[in-house]
Amino acid sequence: MTYRYRIALIFLIGFFIDCINIFMSAIALPDIARELQVSESSITWVANGYILGITLVIPVSNWLSSLFGARLTIMASMLIFSFGAFFSGISDHLSLLVLSRIIQGLGGGLLIPVGQALTLNLFKKHERARISTLVMTVALIAPAISPSTGGAIVDHFSWRWVFLSNIPLSLAVAVLALLWIRPEKIIVRRPDLKGLLLISLSVATLLLGLSLYADSAAKHIPLGLVMLGIFCAQLYWKHYRNKQDPILDLSMLNNSRMRLSVMVYHAVPGVFTGVNLLSIFYLQRVLGWSAGQSGLLMVLYAVAAFFAILTCGRLYNRTGAMPLFFTGIVLHAAGIALLSLVGQAHLSSLLLLVAAYLLMGAGGGVVANTAQTTAMLDFEDESLARASTIWNLNRQLSLSIGAAVFTFIFNLLQQQTTTTSAYHITFLIAAALGLLPLLRLSQLSRHQESPCSPEGN
């Protein structure tokens, strides 16, 4: 195996670990909520805590890599991840579990941008569609096997093993990083600590406010947290414009391909994360499905997405991003809309669920693969590292925001109508929001879509 494919393998395994931690933990949330005796909105912090940890560390990942080198950074990330996974598995209180998940996310978040930038720099532009296809294939294998595997673990053992089972794989990545990654020249950059503080406060307070709103007796507290998050984001924007080397280089978003890909990722993978989380609770708590049964639906999602990604990989250089984005967005929204029709009737509900997850999988596969390729197409070397930070931060934020926003909408609707109706209306809202990027597809002109064209600003 050549050096560049060894590096790609380390990144892909790390990416796989990241994906299974989102989907395996989601399938276990109803059981965790029941054992720890907490509400649906509170238990989402088991997932949000992990994503929050990743989100907080991604902006500083490039600085840490420049300080310690990619090899040591990736090794440390997997050791921290293993530490967090262990304490997640032995936690008896929600607060300790969430803290452990944040630590786990801090570890996982170091590997993804560093590994991605290291990998993409070893492949030329015309070869990146192939790497993106490999990345998305891994992103499909994870949701294909992790929910059903996690469901089986929950049904036959305990939700605790959902977290503990990750440790051998993360330790294996640490060993591979030690053996395979070559030492490189270290160029230490001065960290933007003020920028890091503002970004961290913005993300943490926004997610905390959205998650606490439904269960809070004093609504002004979560609303205040949301406003604080928005205020911190505005402060970072002013700080960024006056900082020579900001920790998060927002100028990467001046690139039209990156900007549209960021928006599309929120509308499809981000929306799906929230929809799938609610679907799991709906199936298990309203329709009486087991964790294993509800986890099997992700196999359908992954199969459809796998074939969509293979097709997308072959068509991208011929058709460009625009028709692929359009097709994927429409298919994904149609699948979500079908979820609003699922009721108590077993056979018809099963057929609707099969159709819904196949459509969401096909649409999600096309969009995720197209966005991954399109977002990074115009960047090289140093700009690629900064673009990778933006892209991976957005990827994690979209997943976390998707879960928080649609749980928030569901909880508001549940106060006004029946539980079943609240689920159905939330699914319809999600389908409508998922179509919004269609209004911006015209940003991709034919010239800008060419993989070999210069930066499309």
GROMACS .gro file of C-alpha atoms in nm:
model
  457
    1MET     CA    1   0.000   0.000   0.000
    2THR     CA    2   0.142   0.339  -0.100
    3TYR     CA    3   0.198   0.613   0.158
    4ARG     CA    4  -0.093   0.828   0.045
    5TYR     CA    5  -0.338   0.539   0.073
    6ARG     CA    6  -0.205   0.455   0.420
    7ILE     CA    7  -0.281   0.813   0.525
    8ALA     CA    8  -0.622   0.790   0.357
    9LEU     CA    9  -0.693   0.468   0.548
   10ILE     CA   10  -0.613   0.633   0.884
   11PHE     CA   11  -0.845   0.923   0.798
   12LEU     CA   12  -1.122   0.694   0.674
   13ILE     CA   13  -1.113   0.478   0.988
   14GLY     CA   14  -1.125   0.792   1.202
   15PHE     CA   15  -1.415   0.922   0.995
   16PHE     CA   16  -1.590   0.585   1.040
   17ILE     CA   17  -1.549   0.608   1.418
   18ASP     CA   18  -1.700   0.957   1.411
   19CYS     CA   19  -2.003   0.839   1.211
   20ILE     CA   20  -2.080   0.532   1.421
   21ASN     CA   21  -2.069   0.743   1.737
   22ILE     CA   22  -2.353   0.955   1.605
   23PHE     CA   23  -2.576   0.671   1.485
   24MET     CA   24  -2.501   0.405   1.749
   25SER     CA   25  -2.562   0.649   2.033
   26ALA     CA   26  -2.885   0.774   1.871
   27ILE     CA   27  -3.038   0.425   1.862
   28ALA     CA   28  -2.962   0.384   2.235
   29LEU     CA   29  -3.111   0.716   2.348
   30PRO     CA   30  -3.460   0.585   2.440
   31ASP     CA   31  -3.305   0.317   2.667
   32ILE     CA   32  -3.060   0.565   2.820
   33ALA     CA   33  -3.345   0.810   2.888
   34ARG     CA   34  -3.549   0.535   3.051
   35GLU     CA   35  -3.266   0.411   3.274
   36LEU     CA   36  -3.145   0.758   3.377
   37GLN     CA   37  -3.504   0.888   3.402
   38VAL     CA   38  -3.462   1.200   3.189
   39SER     CA   39  -3.675   1.362   2.917
   40GLU     CA   40  -3.635   1.332   2.539
   41SER     CA   41  -3.504   1.686   2.505
   42SER     CA   42  -3.250   1.635   2.785
   43ILE     CA   43  -3.124   1.300   2.654
   44THR     CA   44  -3.036   1.454   2.318
   45TRP     CA   45  -2.735   1.603   2.498
   46VAL     CA   46  -2.578   1.256   2.485
   47ALA     CA   47  -2.554   1.313   2.109
   48ASN     CA   48  -2.512   1.691   2.130
   49GLY     CA   49  -2.232   1.658   2.387
   50TYR     CA   50  -2.024   1.451   2.145
   51ILE     CA   51  -2.089   1.689   1.856
   52LEU     CA   52  -2.023   1.990   2.080
   53GLY     CA   53  -1.683   1.848   2.178
   54ILE     CA   54  -1.594   1.802   1.812
   55THR     CA   55  -1.719   2.149   1.724
   56LEU     CA   56  -1.515   2.315   1.998
   57VAL     CA   57  -1.188   2.149   1.903
   58ILE     CA   58  -1.205   2.169   1.522
   59PRO     CA   59  -1.109   2.541   1.505
   60VAL     CA   60  -0.793   2.478   1.706
   61SER     CA   61  -0.700   2.152   1.529
   62ASN     CA   62  -0.473   2.315   1.267
   63TRP     CA   63  -0.284   2.507   1.537
   64LEU     CA   64  -0.235   2.190   1.743
   65SER     CA   65  -0.119   2.005   1.432
   66SER     CA   66   0.132   2.282   1.359
   67LEU     CA   67   0.253   2.270   1.720
   68PHE     CA   68   0.284   1.892   1.768
   69GLY     CA   69   0.275   1.753   1.415
   70ALA     CA   70   0.000   1.551   1.247
   71ARG     CA   71   0.124   1.215   1.376
   72LEU     CA   72   0.122   1.310   1.744
   73THR     CA   73  -0.205   1.506   1.707
   74ILE     CA   74  -0.388   1.209   1.556
   75MET     CA   75  -0.245   0.969   1.814
   76ALA     CA   76  -0.350   1.198   2.099
   77SER     CA   77  -0.695   1.242   1.950
   78MET     CA   78  -0.765   0.869   1.954
   79LEU     CA   79  -0.633   0.826   2.309
   80ILE     CA   80  -0.856   1.110   2.433
   81PHE     CA   81  -1.146   0.957   2.241
   82SER     CA   82  -1.088   0.619   2.410
   83PHE     CA   83  -1.077   0.785   2.753
   84GLY     CA   84  -1.412   0.957   2.688
   85ALA     CA   85  -1.568   0.637   2.551
   86PHE     CA   86  -1.470   0.445   2.864
   87PHE     CA   87  -1.627   0.694   3.103
   88SER     CA   88  -1.936   0.723   2.881
   89GLY     CA   89  -1.982   0.349   2.923
   90ILE     CA   90  -1.961   0.353   3.302
   91SER     CA   91  -2.159   0.672   3.369
   92ASP     CA   92  -2.457   0.650   3.608
   93HIS     CA   93  -2.572   1.014   3.580
   94LEU     CA   94  -2.664   1.221   3.278
   95SER     CA   95  -2.423   1.501   3.371
   96LEU     CA   96  -2.125   1.261   3.383
   97LEU     CA   97  -2.236   1.092   3.061
   98VAL     CA   98  -2.262   1.424   2.876
   99LEU     CA   99  -1.923   1.538   3.010
  100SER     CA  100  -1.767   1.210   2.896
  101ARG     CA  101  -1.925   1.249   2.554
  102ILE     CA  102  -1.782   1.601   2.524
  103ILE     CA  103  -1.435   1.461   2.604
  104GLN     CA  104  -1.493   1.187   2.348
  105GLY     CA  105  -1.587   1.451   2.092
  106LEU     CA  106  -1.276   1.656   2.170
  107GLY     CA  107  -1.069   1.351   2.079
  108GLY     CA  108  -1.263   1.266   1.765
  109GLY     CA  109  -1.267   1.626   1.647
  110LEU     CA  110  -0.888   1.650   1.632
  111LEU     CA  111  -0.850   1.369   1.381
  112ILE     CA  112  -1.107   1.464   1.116
  113PRO     CA  113  -0.978   1.802   0.980
  114VAL     CA  114  -0.612   1.712   1.029
  115GLY     CA  115  -0.656   1.373   0.861
  116GLN     CA  116  -0.865   1.517   0.577
  117ALA     CA  117  -0.619   1.796   0.494
  118LEU     CA  118  -0.327   1.551   0.513
  119THR     CA  119  -0.508   1.312   0.278
  120LEU     CA  120  -0.637   1.559   0.020
  121ASN     CA  121  -0.295   1.724  -0.016
  122LEU     CA  122  -0.165   1.388  -0.138
  123PHE     CA  123  -0.423   1.368  -0.420
  124LYS     CA  124  -0.455   1.596  -0.724
  125LYS     CA  125  -0.779   1.782  -0.797
  126HIS     CA  126  -0.906   1.533  -1.056
  127GLU     CA  127  -0.845   1.249  -0.807
  128ARG     CA  128  -1.042   1.405  -0.524
  129ALA     CA  129  -1.380   1.284  -0.651
  130ARG     CA  130  -1.245   0.932  -0.596
  131ILE     CA  131  -1.143   1.014  -0.239
  132SER     CA  132  -1.478   1.181  -0.176
  133THR     CA  133  -1.648   0.863  -0.297
  134LEU     CA  134  -1.440   0.660  -0.049
  135VAL     CA  135  -1.526   0.905   0.230
  136MET     CA  136  -1.897   0.887   0.153
  137THR     CA  137  -1.883   0.508   0.121
  138VAL     CA  138  -1.742   0.493   0.473
  139ALA     CA  139  -2.010   0.740   0.581
  140LEU     CA  140  -2.266   0.490   0.451
  141ILE     CA  141  -2.113   0.175   0.593
  142ALA     CA  142  -2.125   0.336   0.937
  143PRO     CA  143  -2.500   0.416   0.942
  144ALA     CA  144  -2.570   0.083   0.769
  145ILE     CA  145  -2.416  -0.133   1.039
  146SER     CA  146  -2.402   0.087   1.349
  147PRO     CA  147  -2.778   0.135   1.420
  148SER     CA  148  -2.861  -0.234   1.375
  149THR     CA  149  -2.545  -0.338   1.564
  150GLY     CA  150  -2.614  -0.080   1.833
  151GLY     CA  151  -2.976  -0.194   1.852
  152ALA     CA  152  -2.866  -0.555   1.899
  153ILE     CA  153  -2.622  -0.448   2.171
  154VAL     CA  154  -2.897  -0.253   2.350
  155ASP     CA  155  -3.153  -0.534   2.318
  156HIS     CA  156  -2.922  -0.817   2.431
  157PHE     CA  157  -2.666  -0.649   2.654
  158SER     CA  158  -2.671  -0.284   2.764
  159TRP     CA  159  -2.653   0.063   2.612
  160ARG     CA  160  -2.319   0.100   2.791
  161TRP     CA  161  -2.149  -0.134   2.543
  162VAL     CA  162  -2.250   0.099   2.260
  163PHE     CA  163  -1.974   0.329   2.387
  164LEU     CA  164  -1.726   0.074   2.520
  165SER     CA  165  -1.719  -0.118   2.191
  166ASN     CA  166  -1.552   0.180   2.018
  167ILE     CA  167  -1.235   0.164   2.224
  168PRO     CA  168  -1.045  -0.115   2.037
  169LEU     CA  169  -1.094   0.058   1.701
  170SER     CA  170  -0.980   0.400   1.826
  171LEU     CA  171  -0.671   0.249   1.986
  172ALA     CA  172  -0.592   0.072   1.657
  173VAL     CA  173  -0.598   0.408   1.474
  174ALA     CA  174  -0.354   0.551   1.729
  175VAL     CA  175  -0.113   0.263   1.661
  176LEU     CA  176  -0.144   0.304   1.282
  177ALA     CA  177  -0.074   0.677   1.312
  178LEU     CA  178   0.243   0.599   1.510
  179LEU     CA  179   0.362   0.344   1.254
  180TRP     CA  180   0.259   0.505   0.925
  181ILE     CA  181   0.256   0.886   0.943
  182ARG     CA  182   0.591   1.039   0.861
  183PRO     CA  183   0.727   1.310   1.090
  184GLU     CA  184   0.700   1.651   0.923
  185LYS     CA  185   0.854   1.992   0.976
  186ILE     CA  186   0.664   2.171   1.252
  187ILE     CA  187   0.573   2.536   1.194
  188VAL     CA  188   0.424   2.679   1.512
  189ARG     CA  189   0.149   2.938   1.468
  190ARG     CA  190   0.035   3.170   1.742
  191PRO     CA  191  -0.314   3.062   1.852
  192ASP     CA  192  -0.610   3.297   1.825
  193LEU     CA  193  -0.733   3.241   2.180
  194LYS     CA  194  -0.988   3.523   2.172
  195GLY     CA  195  -1.140   3.384   1.853
  196LEU     CA  196  -1.149   3.033   2.001
  197LEU     CA  197  -1.325   3.161   2.313
  198LEU     CA  198  -1.589   3.349   2.110
  199ILE     CA  199  -1.660   3.054   1.882
  200SER     CA  200  -1.680   2.812   2.174
  201LEU     CA  201  -1.919   3.038   2.367
  202SER     CA  202  -2.135   3.093   2.059
  203VAL     CA  203  -2.176   2.724   1.976
  204ALA     CA  204  -2.220   2.608   2.336
  205THR     CA  205  -2.482   2.869   2.432
  206LEU     CA  206  -2.683   2.827   2.110
  207LEU     CA  207  -2.708   2.448   2.149
  208LEU     CA  208  -2.771   2.472   2.523
  209GLY     CA  209  -3.050   2.727   2.475
  210LEU     CA  210  -3.227   2.523   2.206
  211SER     CA  211  -3.201   2.201   2.408
  212LEU     CA  212  -3.321   2.352   2.739
  213TYR     CA  213  -3.618   2.549   2.605
  214ALA     CA  214  -3.880   2.272   2.613
  215ASP     CA  215  -3.815   2.163   2.973
  216SER     CA  216  -3.739   2.502   3.121
  217ALA     CA  217  -3.996   2.658   3.353
  218ALA     CA  218  -3.837   3.000   3.302
  219LYS     CA  219  -3.829   3.044   2.925
  220HIS     CA  220  -3.619   3.360   2.946
  221ILE     CA  221  -3.312   3.156   3.048
  222PRO     CA  222  -3.280   2.943   2.730
  223LEU     CA  223  -3.384   3.242   2.517
  224GLY     CA  224  -3.112   3.443   2.685
  225LEU     CA  225  -2.860   3.171   2.605
  226VAL     CA  226  -2.962   3.176   2.238
  227MET     CA  227  -2.926   3.554   2.227
  228LEU     CA  228  -2.586   3.527   2.395
  229GLY     CA  229  -2.479   3.277   2.131
  230ILE     CA  230  -2.584   3.511   1.851
  231PHE     CA  231  -2.407   3.801   2.022
  232CYS     CA  232  -2.083   3.599   2.054
  233ALA     CA  233  -2.107   3.506   1.685
  234GLN     CA  234  -2.134   3.875   1.595
  235LEU     CA  235  -1.835   3.954   1.816
  236TYR     CA  236  -1.632   3.686   1.638
  237TRP     CA  237  -1.727   3.835   1.301
  238LYS     CA  238  -1.586   4.173   1.410
  239HIS     CA  239  -1.279   4.003   1.559
  240TYR     CA  240  -1.221   3.802   1.240
  241ARG     CA  241  -1.226   4.113   1.019
  242ASN     CA  242  -0.950   4.275   1.227
  243LYS     CA  243  -0.737   3.964   1.285
  244GLN     CA  244  -0.451   3.880   1.051
  245ASP     CA  245  -0.454   3.505   1.124
  246PRO     CA  246  -0.797   3.419   1.274
  247ILE     CA  247  -0.858   3.075   1.415
  248LEU     CA  248  -1.152   3.029   1.178
  249ASP     CA  249  -1.092   3.182   0.835
  250LEU     CA  250  -1.438   3.282   0.716
  251SER     CA  251  -1.295   3.409   0.386
  252MET     CA  252  -1.315   3.047   0.270
  253LEU     CA  253  -1.690   3.107   0.244
  254ASN     CA  254  -1.628   3.367  -0.028
  255ASN     CA  255  -1.585   3.070  -0.256
  256SER     CA  256  -1.927   3.006  -0.412
  257ARG     CA  257  -1.881   2.629  -0.426
  258MET     CA  258  -1.789   2.611  -0.060
  259ARG     CA  259  -2.070   2.847   0.039
  260LEU     CA  260  -2.342   2.652  -0.143
  261SER     CA  261  -2.208   2.317  -0.018
  262VAL     CA  262  -2.224   2.445   0.340
  263MET     CA  263  -2.588   2.545   0.294
  264VAL     CA  264  -2.681   2.216   0.126
  265TYR     CA  265  -2.517   2.015   0.403
  266HIS     CA  266  -2.740   2.183   0.662
  267ALA     CA  267  -3.049   2.113   0.449
  268VAL     CA  268  -2.984   1.743   0.387
  269PRO     CA  269  -2.745   1.560   0.626
  270GLY     CA  270  -2.820   1.817   0.898
  271VAL     CA  271  -3.197   1.792   0.859
  272PHE     CA  272  -3.174   1.412   0.834
  273THR     CA  273  -2.993   1.390   1.169
  274GLY     CA  274  -3.282   1.562   1.345
  275VAL     CA  275  -3.547   1.369   1.148
  276ASN     CA  276  -3.382   1.033   1.213
  277LEU     CA  277  -3.352   1.108   1.585
  278LEU     CA  278  -3.725   1.185   1.606
  279SER     CA  279  -3.806   0.883   1.391
  280ILE     CA  280  -3.625   0.657   1.637
  281PHE     CA  281  -3.827   0.792   1.930
  282TYR     CA  282  -4.150   0.772   1.726
  283LEU     CA  283  -4.091   0.410   1.628
  284GLN     CA  284  -3.988   0.293   1.974
  285ARG     CA  285  -4.216   0.498   2.199
  286VAL     CA  286  -4.529   0.539   1.983
  287LEU     CA  287  -4.527   0.236   1.752
  288GLY     CA  288  -4.356  -0.001   1.997
  289TRP     CA  289  -4.059  -0.106   1.781
  290SER     CA  290  -3.744  -0.246   1.943
  291ALA     CA  291  -3.407  -0.075   1.916
  292GLY     CA  292  -3.286  -0.346   1.680
  293GLN     CA  293  -3.588  -0.317   1.452
  294SER     CA  294  -3.565   0.061   1.421
  295GLY     CA  295  -3.191   0.033   1.359
  296LEU     CA  296  -3.250  -0.189   1.055
  297LEU     CA  297  -3.409   0.101   0.867
  298MET     CA  298  -3.065   0.260   0.835
  299VAL     CA  299  -2.954  -0.044   0.634
  300LEU     CA  300  -3.210   0.056   0.370
  301TYR     CA  301  -3.082   0.414   0.387
  302ALA     CA  302  -2.724   0.300   0.340
  303VAL     CA  303  -2.799   0.063   0.052
  304ALA     CA  304  -2.980   0.336  -0.142
  305ALA     CA  305  -2.709   0.590  -0.060
  306PHE     CA  306  -2.434   0.348  -0.166
  307PHE     CA  307  -2.574   0.309  -0.517
  308ALA     CA  308  -2.643   0.683  -0.533
  309ILE     CA  309  -2.282   0.760  -0.442
  310LEU     CA  310  -2.146   0.518  -0.705
  311THR     CA  311  -2.364   0.686  -0.966
  312CYS     CA  312  -2.268   1.031  -0.844
  313GLY     CA  313  -1.896   0.949  -0.860
  314ARG     CA  314  -1.932   0.854  -1.227
  315LEU     CA  315  -2.147   1.151  -1.324
  316TYR     CA  316  -1.982   1.437  -1.134
  317ASN     CA  317  -1.710   1.523  -1.387
  318ARG     CA  318  -1.962   1.502  -1.672
  319THR     CA  319  -2.267   1.681  -1.533
  320GLY     CA  320  -2.126   1.911  -1.266
  321ALA     CA  321  -2.278   1.969  -0.925
  322MET     CA  322  -2.603   2.150  -1.011
  323PRO     CA  323  -2.817   1.860  -1.146
  324LEU     CA  324  -2.685   1.626  -0.877
  325PHE     CA  325  -2.770   1.872  -0.599
  326PHE     CA  326  -3.120   1.926  -0.744
  327THR     CA  327  -3.195   1.553  -0.771
  328GLY     CA  328  -3.062   1.469  -0.425
  329ILE     CA  329  -3.243   1.753  -0.248
  330VAL     CA  330  -3.581   1.664  -0.404
  331LEU     CA  331  -3.548   1.290  -0.332
  332HIS     CA  332  -3.444   1.352   0.028
  333ALA     CA  333  -3.733   1.593   0.097
  334ALA     CA  334  -3.983   1.348  -0.057
  335GLY     CA  335  -3.861   1.073   0.175
  336ILE     CA  336  -3.901   1.292   0.483
  337ALA     CA  337  -4.253   1.390   0.373
  338LEU     CA  338  -4.350   1.020   0.359
  339LEU     CA  339  -4.265   0.987   0.730
  340SER     CA  340  -4.557   1.217   0.807
  341LEU     CA  341  -4.794   0.947   0.675
  342VAL     CA  342  -4.665   0.667   0.900
  343GLY     CA  343  -4.931   0.559   1.151
  344GLN     CA  344  -5.037   0.258   1.356
  345ALA     CA  345  -5.129   0.029   1.064
  346HIS     CA  346  -4.840  -0.217   1.054
  347LEU     CA  347  -4.817  -0.315   0.685
  348SER     CA  348  -4.883   0.026   0.532
  349SER     CA  349  -4.651   0.194   0.785
  350LEU     CA  350  -4.376  -0.056   0.708
  351LEU     CA  351  -4.407   0.009   0.334
  352LEU     CA  352  -4.401   0.385   0.390
  353LEU     CA  353  -4.095   0.358   0.614
  354VAL     CA  354  -3.912   0.144   0.357
  355ALA     CA  355  -3.991   0.394   0.081
  356ALA     CA  356  -3.902   0.690   0.304
  357TYR     CA  357  -3.559   0.559   0.404
  358LEU     CA  358  -3.477   0.450   0.049
  359LEU     CA  359  -3.560   0.799  -0.083
  360MET     CA  360  -3.374   0.973   0.200
  361GLY     CA  361  -3.076   0.743   0.142
  362ALA     CA  362  -3.066   0.803  -0.233
  363GLY     CA  363  -3.102   1.180  -0.192
  364GLY     CA  364  -2.864   1.200   0.102
  365GLY     CA  365  -2.600   0.995  -0.078
  366VAL     CA  366  -2.607   1.214  -0.388
  367VAL     CA  367  -2.599   1.540  -0.191
  368ALA     CA  368  -2.333   1.439   0.063
  369ASN     CA  369  -2.094   1.308  -0.202
  370THR     CA  370  -2.150   1.608  -0.430
  371ALA     CA  371  -2.108   1.856  -0.144
  372GLN     CA  372  -1.790   1.687  -0.017
  373THR     CA  373  -1.630   1.707  -0.363
  374THR     CA  374  -1.759   2.053  -0.452
  375ALA     CA  375  -1.668   2.225  -0.123
  376MET     CA  376  -1.297   2.142  -0.138
  377LEU     CA  377  -1.243   2.161  -0.514
  378ASP     CA  378  -1.078   2.503  -0.534
  379PHE     CA  379  -0.827   2.477  -0.248
  380GLU     CA  380  -0.467   2.361  -0.221
  381ASP     CA  381  -0.196   2.337   0.046
  382GLU     CA  382  -0.242   2.598   0.324
  383SER     CA  383  -0.581   2.714   0.199
  384LEU     CA  384  -0.691   2.350   0.190
  385ALA     CA  385  -0.617   2.312   0.563
  386ARG     CA  386  -0.819   2.626   0.643
  387ALA     CA  387  -1.102   2.515   0.413
  388SER     CA  388  -1.099   2.171   0.575
  389THR     CA  389  -1.146   2.333   0.916
  390ILE     CA  390  -1.445   2.533   0.791
  391TRP     CA  391  -1.597   2.232   0.617
  392ASN     CA  392  -1.563   1.992   0.910
  393LEU     CA  393  -1.685   2.251   1.159
  394ASN     CA  394  -1.989   2.306   0.938
  395ARG     CA  395  -2.041   1.930   0.904
  396GLN     CA  396  -2.056   1.884   1.280
  397LEU     CA  397  -2.259   2.200   1.337
  398SER     CA  398  -2.517   2.089   1.080
  399LEU     CA  399  -2.566   1.757   1.259
  400SER     CA  400  -2.589   1.918   1.602
  401ILE     CA  401  -2.814   2.203   1.488
  402GLY     CA  402  -3.038   1.958   1.302
  403ALA     CA  403  -3.092   1.749   1.614
  404ALA     CA  404  -3.143   2.053   1.839
  405VAL     CA  405  -3.375   2.246   1.604
  406PHE     CA  406  -3.614   1.962   1.522
  407THR     CA  407  -3.628   1.839   1.881
  408PHE     CA  408  -3.711   2.201   1.972
  409ILE     CA  409  -3.986   2.221   1.706
  410PHE     CA  410  -4.130   1.886   1.814
  411ASN     CA  411  -4.142   1.987   2.179
  412LEU     CA  412  -4.321   2.311   2.094
  413LEU     CA  413  -4.578   2.126   1.882
  414GLN     CA  414  -4.629   1.859   2.148
  415GLN     CA  415  -4.759   2.128   2.382
  416GLN     CA  416  -5.028   2.222   2.129
  417THR     CA  417  -5.137   1.888   1.979
  418THR     CA  418  -5.110   1.510   2.019
  419THR     CA  419  -4.774   1.337   2.024
  420THR     CA  420  -4.834   1.162   1.691
  421SER     CA  421  -4.943   1.484   1.521
  422ALA     CA  422  -4.640   1.665   1.662
  423TYR     CA  423  -4.411   1.407   1.500
  424HIS     CA  424  -4.596   1.425   1.166
  425ILE     CA  425  -4.598   1.806   1.149
  426THR     CA  426  -4.230   1.821   1.240
  427PHE     CA  427  -4.150   1.584   0.953
  428LEU     CA  428  -4.343   1.806   0.710
  429ILE     CA  429  -4.159   2.116   0.833
  430ALA     CA  430  -3.828   1.934   0.790
  431ALA     CA  431  -3.917   1.835   0.433
  432ALA     CA  432  -4.003   2.197   0.346
  433LEU     CA  433  -3.682   2.335   0.502
  434GLY     CA  434  -3.479   2.074   0.314
  435LEU     CA  435  -3.593   2.222  -0.017
  436LEU     CA  436  -3.463   2.575   0.055
  437PRO     CA  437  -3.122   2.530  -0.116
  438LEU     CA  438  -3.304   2.488  -0.448
  439LEU     CA  439  -3.343   2.866  -0.444
  440ARG     CA  440  -2.963   2.911  -0.452
  441LEU     CA  441  -2.855   2.650  -0.707
  442SER     CA  442  -2.824   2.919  -0.972
  443GLN     CA  443  -2.500   3.022  -0.794
  444LEU     CA  444  -2.334   2.734  -0.974
  445SER     CA  445  -2.285   2.850  -1.330
  446ARG     CA  446  -2.166   2.601  -1.589
  447HIS     CA  447  -1.821   2.757  -1.579
  448GLN     CA  448  -1.799   2.734  -1.202
  449GLU     CA  449  -1.904   2.370  -1.206
  450SER     CA  450  -1.607   2.258  -1.411
  451PRO     CA  451  -1.376   2.059  -1.181
  452CYS     CA  452  -1.073   2.205  -1.352
  453SER     CA  453  -1.186   2.568  -1.346
  454PRO     CA  454  -1.020   2.827  -1.123
  455GLU     CA  455  -1.171   2.928  -0.795
  456GLY     CA  456  -1.536   3.022  -0.839
  457ASN     CA  457  -1.571   3.332  -0.627
   0.00000   0.00000   0.00000
